[in-house]
Amino acid sequence: MTITPRAFIIRHGETEWSLNGRHTGTTELPLTSNGERRVRATGKALLGDDRLIVPRKLAHIYVSPRHRARRTLELLDVGCREKMPWLQGIGDLEDRARGEAVDEHAHDQHHHHDEEEGSAGREGGFIVRCDAKVQVTQDIREWDYGDYEGLTSAQIREKRRRSGEAEGGGREWDIWRDGCPGGESPADVTTRLDRLIADIRTNFHKEAIGKPEDDKGAQKSDVLLVAHGHILRAFAMRWIRRDLGEGVSLLLEAGGVGTLSYEHHNIDEPAILLGGAFMVDLVEKTK
């Protein structure tokens, strides 16, 4: 068997604005209590040695600078050896093991994973499952909605009708084609996403793809991105080299997970992985 690296995309958990469809770019909002519960459940269901995302195989983690994305990464409980960048300098490993009282949100970052201790190490009282570095990057922040921040799609269209912007062409507003006044255009978003994709392929995927599975140097080649609805759907389109102006008929619910990879173990054949087979070990454990 040969290695085909993957990029996992996870949208942040539910917020009040995601519930009512308001466009949330730069506005900082917390997750709802239900959003937090669902992200924790996602982490337990999908992260592990016999799950979709294997923490020890992660080479790098990219996260948006928005609090809702950072909080989602904490709740997923990947088990990173290093502290999250936003927690650097506020205590050592023992502080985290004692509950990380220095940050009201950090107590969920590391749980005990005794069932996986055979493939992970223990440091300072908690299980380390992942050596990946966490990088906070503006390249995966949400689309800048500019004048449309906080509005629903219906409100945006009504605003455009009142201002006369919708007249003439007869076309309704489409973010993938029109972008946002005072914010980002599709070209702006494409530029930063292409830069990020090039970074992933150059630094983590190119050297690993096609290598045998027992090649220890290539085993850690998957990447994880935790961000937002519009930007991650745009990311998936650019992953397969599709123009955003073509329209993006992809959905990613709050807290949802997607997988991107390659066909034929070829870095030049990027693909969206619609579904994967269950791990045999996981199925046998349910018997």
mmCIF file of C-alpha atoms in Angstrom:
data_model
loop_
_atom_site.group_PDB
_atom_site.id
_atom_site.type_symbol
_atom_site.label_atom_id
_atom_site.label_comp_id
_atom_site.label_asym_id
_atom_site.label_seq_id
_atom_site.Cartn_x
_atom_site.Cartn_y
_atom_site.Cartn_z
ATOM 1 C CA MET A 1 0.000 0.000 0.000
ATOM 2 C CA THR A 2 1.132 3.536 -0.720
ATOM 3 C CA ILE A 3 0.459 6.799 1.053
ATOM 4 C CA THR A 4 -2.047 9.303 -0.286
ATOM 5 C CA PRO A 5 -2.025 12.401 1.977
ATOM 6 C CA ARG A 6 -5.291 14.022 2.949
ATOM 7 C CA ALA A 7 -6.475 17.452 3.991
ATOM 8 C CA PHE A 8 -9.325 17.435 6.490
ATOM 9 C CA ILE A 9 -11.515 20.522 6.678
ATOM 10 C CA ILE A 10 -13.679 21.207 9.722
ATOM 11 C CA ARG A 11 -16.103 24.082 10.044
ATOM 12 C CA HIS A 12 -16.381 25.713 13.463
ATOM 13 C CA GLY A 13 -19.280 24.740 15.692
ATOM 14 C CA GLU A 14 -22.655 26.396 15.839
ATOM 15 C CA THR A 15 -23.004 30.078 16.810
ATOM 16 C CA GLU A 16 -26.107 32.215 17.193
ATOM 17 C CA TRP A 17 -25.455 33.808 13.799
ATOM 18 C CA SER A 18 -24.876 30.497 12.024
ATOM 19 C CA LEU A 19 -28.263 29.405 13.389
ATOM 20 C CA ASN A 20 -30.101 32.345 11.817
ATOM 21 C CA GLY A 21 -28.040 32.631 8.637
ATOM 22 C CA ARG A 22 -26.260 35.914 9.333
ATOM 23 C CA HIS A 23 -22.950 36.357 7.518
ATOM 24 C CA THR A 24 -20.189 36.209 10.132
ATOM 25 C CA GLY A 25 -16.775 37.324 8.951
ATOM 26 C CA THR A 26 -14.782 39.461 11.370
ATOM 27 C CA THR A 27 -17.387 39.534 14.150
ATOM 28 C CA GLU A 28 -16.257 37.500 17.159
ATOM 29 C CA LEU A 29 -18.957 35.200 18.498
ATOM 30 C CA PRO A 30 -18.804 32.275 20.935
ATOM 31 C CA LEU A 31 -20.084 28.817 20.137
ATOM 32 C CA THR A 32 -23.489 27.968 21.514
ATOM 33 C CA SER A 33 -23.646 25.320 24.252
ATOM 34 C CA ASN A 34 -25.125 22.936 21.689
ATOM 35 C CA GLY A 35 -22.315 23.814 19.294
ATOM 36 C CA GLU A 36 -19.728 22.931 21.926
ATOM 37 C CA ARG A 37 -21.390 19.600 22.690
ATOM 38 C CA ARG A 38 -21.553 18.652 19.041
ATOM 39 C CA VAL A 39 -17.897 19.500 18.410
ATOM 40 C CA ARG A 40 -16.853 17.384 21.399
ATOM 41 C CA ALA A 41 -18.921 14.520 19.988
ATOM 42 C CA THR A 42 -17.285 14.973 16.576
ATOM 43 C CA GLY A 43 -13.845 14.747 18.142
ATOM 44 C CA LYS A 44 -14.704 11.538 19.962
ATOM 45 C CA ALA A 45 -16.304 9.982 16.890
ATOM 46 C CA LEU A 46 -13.822 10.955 14.189
ATOM 47 C CA LEU A 47 -10.391 11.329 15.848
ATOM 48 C CA GLY A 48 -8.369 8.319 16.919
ATOM 49 C CA ASP A 49 -6.093 5.534 15.718
ATOM 50 C CA ASP A 50 -9.039 3.693 14.163
ATOM 51 C CA ARG A 51 -11.044 6.729 13.073
ATOM 52 C CA LEU A 52 -11.232 9.013 10.050
ATOM 53 C CA ILE A 53 -8.604 11.436 11.374
ATOM 54 C CA VAL A 54 -5.580 9.763 12.953
ATOM 55 C CA PRO A 55 -3.843 12.387 15.126
ATOM 56 C CA ARG A 56 -0.407 10.754 14.944
ATOM 57 C CA LYS A 57 -0.532 11.055 11.130
ATOM 58 C CA LEU A 58 -1.133 14.812 11.178
ATOM 59 C CA ALA A 59 1.822 16.844 9.952
ATOM 60 C CA HIS A 60 0.309 20.309 10.408
ATOM 61 C CA ILE A 61 -2.837 22.046 11.634
ATOM 62 C CA TYR A 62 -4.081 25.349 10.194
ATOM 63 C CA VAL A 63 -6.678 27.339 12.097
ATOM 64 C CA SER A 64 -8.454 30.639 11.479
ATOM 65 C CA PRO A 65 -7.650 33.476 13.916
ATOM 66 C CA ARG A 66 -11.351 33.845 14.814
ATOM 67 C CA HIS A 67 -12.214 32.683 18.322
ATOM 68 C CA ARG A 68 -14.990 30.339 17.173
ATOM 69 C CA ALA A 69 -12.510 28.379 15.044
ATOM 70 C CA ARG A 70 -9.838 28.283 17.749
ATOM 71 C CA ARG A 71 -12.401 27.113 20.307
ATOM 72 C CA THR A 72 -13.532 24.380 17.924
ATOM 73 C CA LEU A 73 -9.965 23.110 17.605
ATOM 74 C CA GLU A 74 -9.646 23.026 21.403
ATOM 75 C CA LEU A 75 -12.856 21.016 21.746
ATOM 76 C CA LEU A 76 -11.837 18.483 19.079
ATOM 77 C CA ASP A 77 -9.114 17.394 21.513
ATOM 78 C CA VAL A 78 -6.506 16.437 18.932
ATOM 79 C CA GLY A 79 -3.945 15.869 21.693
ATOM 80 C CA CYS A 80 -1.185 18.178 20.446
ATOM 81 C CA ARG A 81 2.148 18.015 22.237
ATOM 82 C CA GLU A 82 2.531 21.799 22.151
ATOM 83 C CA LYS A 83 0.080 24.282 23.581
ATOM 84 C CA MET A 84 -2.192 26.103 21.215
ATOM 85 C CA PRO A 85 -0.413 29.288 20.055
ATOM 86 C CA TRP A 86 -2.936 31.520 21.825
ATOM 87 C CA LEU A 87 -2.127 29.763 25.120
ATOM 88 C CA GLN A 88 1.647 30.014 24.818
ATOM 89 C CA GLY A 89 3.336 31.600 27.799
ATOM 90 C CA ILE A 90 0.572 31.046 30.324
ATOM 91 C CA GLY A 91 1.792 27.857 31.965
ATOM 92 C CA ASP A 92 3.577 24.593 31.310
ATOM 93 C CA LEU A 93 2.387 21.042 30.704
ATOM 94 C CA GLU A 94 1.592 20.585 34.385
ATOM 95 C CA ASP A 95 -0.667 23.645 34.273
ATOM 96 C CA ARG A 96 -2.724 21.988 31.570
ATOM 97 C CA ALA A 97 -2.903 18.738 33.524
ATOM 98 C CA ARG A 98 -4.307 20.684 36.497
ATOM 99 C CA GLY A 99 -7.125 22.045 34.389
ATOM 100 C CA GLU A 100 -5.632 25.147 32.772
ATOM 101 C CA ALA A 101 -7.497 27.458 35.123
ATOM 102 C CA VAL A 102 -5.616 30.341 33.501
ATOM 103 C CA ASP A 103 -8.058 30.253 30.584
ATOM 104 C CA GLU A 104 -11.769 29.678 30.935
ATOM 105 C CA HIS A 105 -11.930 27.883 27.615
ATOM 106 C CA ALA A 106 -8.745 25.831 27.737
ATOM 107 C CA HIS A 107 -9.862 23.113 30.158
ATOM 108 C CA ASP A 108 -11.256 20.993 27.325
ATOM 109 C CA GLN A 109 -8.116 21.091 25.212
ATOM 110 C CA HIS A 110 -6.648 17.843 26.608
ATOM 111 C CA HIS A 111 -8.680 14.912 27.944
ATOM 112 C CA HIS A 112 -7.284 11.583 29.027
ATOM 113 C CA HIS A 113 -7.348 9.029 26.210
ATOM 114 C CA ASP A 114 -6.404 5.876 28.068
ATOM 115 C CA GLU A 115 -7.834 3.656 25.340
ATOM 116 C CA GLU A 116 -5.219 5.036 22.919
ATOM 117 C CA GLU A 117 -2.230 5.213 25.226
ATOM 118 C CA GLY A 118 -0.536 2.371 23.411
ATOM 119 C CA SER A 119 0.038 4.581 20.357
ATOM 120 C CA ALA A 120 0.503 7.874 22.169
ATOM 121 C CA GLY A 121 2.767 9.288 24.838
ATOM 122 C CA ARG A 122 1.935 10.736 28.219
ATOM 123 C CA GLU A 123 3.372 14.084 29.256
ATOM 124 C CA GLY A 124 2.549 16.142 32.301
ATOM 125 C CA GLY A 125 -0.479 13.975 33.084
ATOM 126 C CA PHE A 126 -2.277 13.988 29.719
ATOM 127 C CA ILE A 127 -2.076 11.917 26.560
ATOM 128 C CA VAL A 128 -0.078 13.302 23.641
ATOM 129 C CA ARG A 129 -1.492 11.968 20.369
ATOM 130 C CA CYS A 130 -0.109 14.464 17.884
ATOM 131 C CA ASP A 131 3.184 16.206 17.109
ATOM 132 C CA ALA A 132 1.701 18.525 14.491
ATOM 133 C CA LYS A 133 2.365 22.234 14.811
ATOM 134 C CA VAL A 134 -0.709 24.450 15.052
ATOM 135 C CA GLN A 135 -0.532 27.530 12.810
ATOM 136 C CA VAL A 136 -2.975 30.413 13.094
ATOM 137 C CA THR A 137 -3.235 31.872 9.606
ATOM 138 C CA GLN A 138 -5.158 34.720 8.013
ATOM 139 C CA ASP A 139 -5.231 32.723 4.775
ATOM 140 C CA ILE A 140 -8.041 30.541 6.143
ATOM 141 C CA ARG A 141 -10.045 33.264 7.910
ATOM 142 C CA GLU A 142 -13.651 33.629 6.845
ATOM 143 C CA TRP A 143 -14.566 35.623 3.733
ATOM 144 C CA ASP A 144 -14.542 39.338 4.564
ATOM 145 C CA TYR A 145 -18.181 40.305 4.037
ATOM 146 C CA GLY A 146 -17.535 44.032 4.297
ATOM 147 C CA ASP A 147 -20.822 45.944 4.056
ATOM 148 C CA TYR A 148 -22.759 42.683 4.337
ATOM 149 C CA GLU A 149 -21.383 41.657 7.724
ATOM 150 C CA GLY A 150 -24.169 40.473 10.021
ATOM 151 C CA LEU A 151 -26.824 40.351 7.283
ATOM 152 C CA THR A 152 -28.707 37.332 5.963
ATOM 153 C CA SER A 153 -28.741 36.570 2.232
ATOM 154 C CA ALA A 154 -32.336 37.818 2.022
ATOM 155 C CA GLN A 155 -31.364 41.106 3.702
ATOM 156 C CA ILE A 156 -28.424 41.528 1.338
ATOM 157 C CA ARG A 157 -30.618 41.058 -1.716
ATOM 158 C CA GLU A 158 -33.190 43.503 -0.381
ATOM 159 C CA LYS A 159 -30.438 46.032 0.345
ATOM 160 C CA ARG A 160 -29.169 45.690 -3.221
ATOM 161 C CA ARG A 161 -32.659 46.139 -4.644
ATOM 162 C CA ARG A 162 -33.195 49.323 -2.615
ATOM 163 C CA SER A 163 -29.866 50.745 -3.731
ATOM 164 C CA GLY A 164 -30.456 49.855 -7.374
ATOM 165 C CA GLU A 165 -27.509 47.425 -7.510
ATOM 166 C CA ALA A 166 -29.771 44.582 -8.602
ATOM 167 C CA GLU A 167 -31.284 46.508 -11.478
ATOM 168 C CA GLY A 168 -30.299 46.110 -15.094
ATOM 169 C CA GLY A 169 -28.751 42.656 -15.217
ATOM 170 C CA GLY A 170 -31.657 40.987 -13.485
ATOM 171 C CA ARG A 171 -29.342 38.752 -11.484
ATOM 172 C CA GLU A 172 -29.613 38.150 -7.769
ATOM 173 C CA TRP A 173 -26.535 38.587 -5.607
ATOM 174 C CA ASP A 174 -24.158 35.629 -5.619
ATOM 175 C CA ILE A 175 -21.102 35.818 -3.367
ATOM 176 C CA TRP A 176 -19.127 33.432 -5.580
ATOM 177 C CA ARG A 177 -19.531 35.778 -8.532
ATOM 178 C CA ASP A 178 -20.063 39.213 -6.970
ATOM 179 C CA GLY A 179 -18.100 39.185 -3.733
ATOM 180 C CA CYS A 180 -18.842 41.786 -1.064
ATOM 181 C CA PRO A 181 -18.494 45.595 -1.330
ATOM 182 C CA GLY A 182 -16.153 46.863 1.347
ATOM 183 C CA GLY A 183 -14.915 43.315 1.766
ATOM 184 C CA GLU A 184 -13.369 40.648 -0.439
ATOM 185 C CA SER A 185 -13.943 39.708 -4.049
ATOM 186 C CA PRO A 186 -13.733 36.103 -5.336
ATOM 187 C CA ALA A 187 -10.313 37.010 -6.763
ATOM 188 C CA ASP A 188 -9.108 38.170 -3.328
ATOM 189 C CA VAL A 189 -10.221 34.920 -1.738
ATOM 190 C CA THR A 190 -8.730 32.837 -4.536
ATOM 191 C CA THR A 191 -5.325 34.473 -4.087
ATOM 192 C CA ARG A 192 -4.999 33.618 -0.430
ATOM 193 C CA LEU A 193 -6.435 30.120 -0.773
ATOM 194 C CA ASP A 194 -4.118 29.255 -3.644
ATOM 195 C CA ARG A 195 -1.203 30.432 -1.504
ATOM 196 C CA LEU A 196 -2.318 28.134 1.318
ATOM 197 C CA ILE A 197 -2.869 25.139 -0.954
ATOM 198 C CA ALA A 198 0.595 25.603 -2.448
ATOM 199 C CA ASP A 199 2.042 25.640 1.074
ATOM 200 C CA ILE A 200 0.285 22.364 1.942
ATOM 201 C CA ARG A 201 1.379 20.582 -1.215
ATOM 202 C CA THR A 202 4.948 21.842 -1.147
ATOM 203 C CA ASN A 203 5.664 21.302 2.536
ATOM 204 C CA PHE A 204 3.554 18.280 3.497
ATOM 205 C CA HIS A 205 2.088 16.354 0.566
ATOM 206 C CA LYS A 206 4.524 16.377 -2.332
ATOM 207 C CA GLU A 207 7.284 14.371 -0.666
ATOM 208 C CA ALA A 208 4.944 11.836 0.961
ATOM 209 C CA ILE A 209 2.518 10.941 -1.812
ATOM 210 C CA GLY A 210 3.157 7.544 -3.372
ATOM 211 C CA LYS A 211 5.600 6.449 -0.672
ATOM 212 C CA PRO A 212 5.075 3.011 0.943
ATOM 213 C CA GLU A 213 2.984 3.037 4.123
ATOM 214 C CA ASP A 214 5.912 1.747 6.189
ATOM 215 C CA ASP A 215 8.017 4.790 5.251
ATOM 216 C CA LYS A 216 8.218 6.492 8.639
ATOM 217 C CA GLY A 217 9.280 9.766 7.096
ATOM 218 C CA ALA A 218 6.059 9.943 5.078
ATOM 219 C CA GLN A 219 3.579 8.621 7.641
ATOM 220 C CA LYS A 220 2.883 12.090 9.060
ATOM 221 C CA SER A 221 1.559 13.856 5.987
ATOM 222 C CA ASP A 222 -2.119 14.645 6.630
ATOM 223 C CA VAL A 223 -3.166 18.211 7.443
ATOM 224 C CA LEU A 224 -6.157 19.597 9.315
ATOM 225 C CA LEU A 225 -7.844 22.946 8.696
ATOM 226 C CA VAL A 226 -10.377 24.428 11.130
ATOM 227 C CA ALA A 227 -12.204 27.446 9.776
ATOM 228 C CA HIS A 228 -15.539 28.661 8.374
ATOM 229 C CA GLY A 229 -18.368 27.832 5.996
ATOM 230 C CA HIS A 230 -17.764 30.011 2.950
ATOM 231 C CA ILE A 231 -13.975 29.894 3.049
ATOM 232 C CA LEU A 232 -13.790 26.113 3.409
ATOM 233 C CA ARG A 233 -16.204 25.559 0.531
ATOM 234 C CA ALA A 234 -14.092 27.941 -1.536
ATOM 235 C CA PHE A 235 -10.995 26.034 -0.382
ATOM 236 C CA ALA A 236 -12.478 22.759 -1.645
ATOM 237 C CA MET A 237 -13.178 24.334 -5.036
ATOM 238 C CA ARG A 238 -9.679 25.727 -5.364
ATOM 239 C CA TRP A 239 -8.254 22.381 -4.196
ATOM 240 C CA ILE A 240 -9.605 20.840 -7.390
ATOM 241 C CA ARG A 241 -8.671 23.959 -9.385
ATOM 242 C CA ARG A 242 -12.225 25.124 -10.050
ATOM 243 C CA ASP A 243 -13.034 28.810 -10.523
ATOM 244 C CA LEU A 244 -15.219 30.241 -7.763
ATOM 245 C CA GLY A 245 -17.244 32.116 -10.362
ATOM 246 C CA GLU A 246 -18.601 28.795 -11.599
ATOM 247 C CA GLY A 247 -20.641 28.603 -8.407
ATOM 248 C CA VAL A 248 -20.032 26.380 -5.412
ATOM 249 C CA SER A 249 -22.693 23.704 -4.984
ATOM 250 C CA LEU A 250 -21.138 22.308 -1.825
ATOM 251 C CA LEU A 251 -22.513 22.339 1.710
ATOM 252 C CA LEU A 252 -20.647 22.195 5.006
ATOM 253 C CA GLU A 253 -22.746 22.401 8.151
ATOM 254 C CA ALA A 254 -21.544 24.015 11.373
ATOM 255 C CA GLY A 255 -19.182 21.494 12.929
ATOM 256 C CA GLY A 256 -19.093 19.507 9.678
ATOM 257 C CA VAL A 257 -16.063 17.600 8.386
ATOM 258 C CA GLY A 258 -14.817 17.149 4.814
ATOM 259 C CA THR A 259 -11.906 15.268 3.245
ATOM 260 C CA LEU A 260 -9.736 16.307 0.307
ATOM 261 C CA SER A 261 -7.077 14.122 -1.267
ATOM 262 C CA TYR A 262 -5.716 12.936 -4.642
ATOM 263 C CA GLU A 263 -6.580 10.381 -7.289
ATOM 264 C CA HIS A 264 -4.127 7.685 -8.361
ATOM 265 C CA HIS A 265 -1.567 8.749 -5.727
ATOM 266 C CA ASN A 266 -0.789 11.728 -7.952
ATOM 267 C CA ILE A 267 -0.193 15.247 -6.622
ATOM 268 C CA ASP A 268 -1.444 16.611 -9.958
ATOM 269 C CA GLU A 269 -4.852 14.953 -9.566
ATOM 270 C CA PRO A 270 -6.435 16.641 -6.535
ATOM 271 C CA ALA A 271 -9.875 15.341 -5.618
ATOM 272 C CA ILE A 272 -12.716 15.663 -3.118
ATOM 273 C CA LEU A 273 -13.169 12.409 -1.206
ATOM 274 C CA LEU A 274 -16.932 11.933 -0.958
ATOM 275 C CA GLY A 275 -16.747 8.965 1.394
ATOM 276 C CA GLY A 276 -14.337 6.405 2.736
ATOM 277 C CA ALA A 277 -14.600 2.815 3.913
ATOM 278 C CA PHE A 278 -14.898 2.002 7.612
ATOM 279 C CA MET A 279 -11.800 0.816 9.415
ATOM 280 C CA VAL A 280 -11.976 -2.941 10.075
ATOM 281 C CA ASP A 281 -10.810 -2.555 13.679
ATOM 282 C CA LEU A 282 -13.596 -0.065 14.400
ATOM 283 C CA VAL A 283 -16.290 -2.358 13.010
ATOM 284 C CA GLU A 284 -15.003 -5.349 14.975
ATOM 285 C CA LYS A 285 -15.068 -3.357 18.223
ATOM 286 C CA THR A 286 -18.808 -2.831 17.812
ATOM 287 C CA LYS A 287 -19.570 -6.556 17.669
#
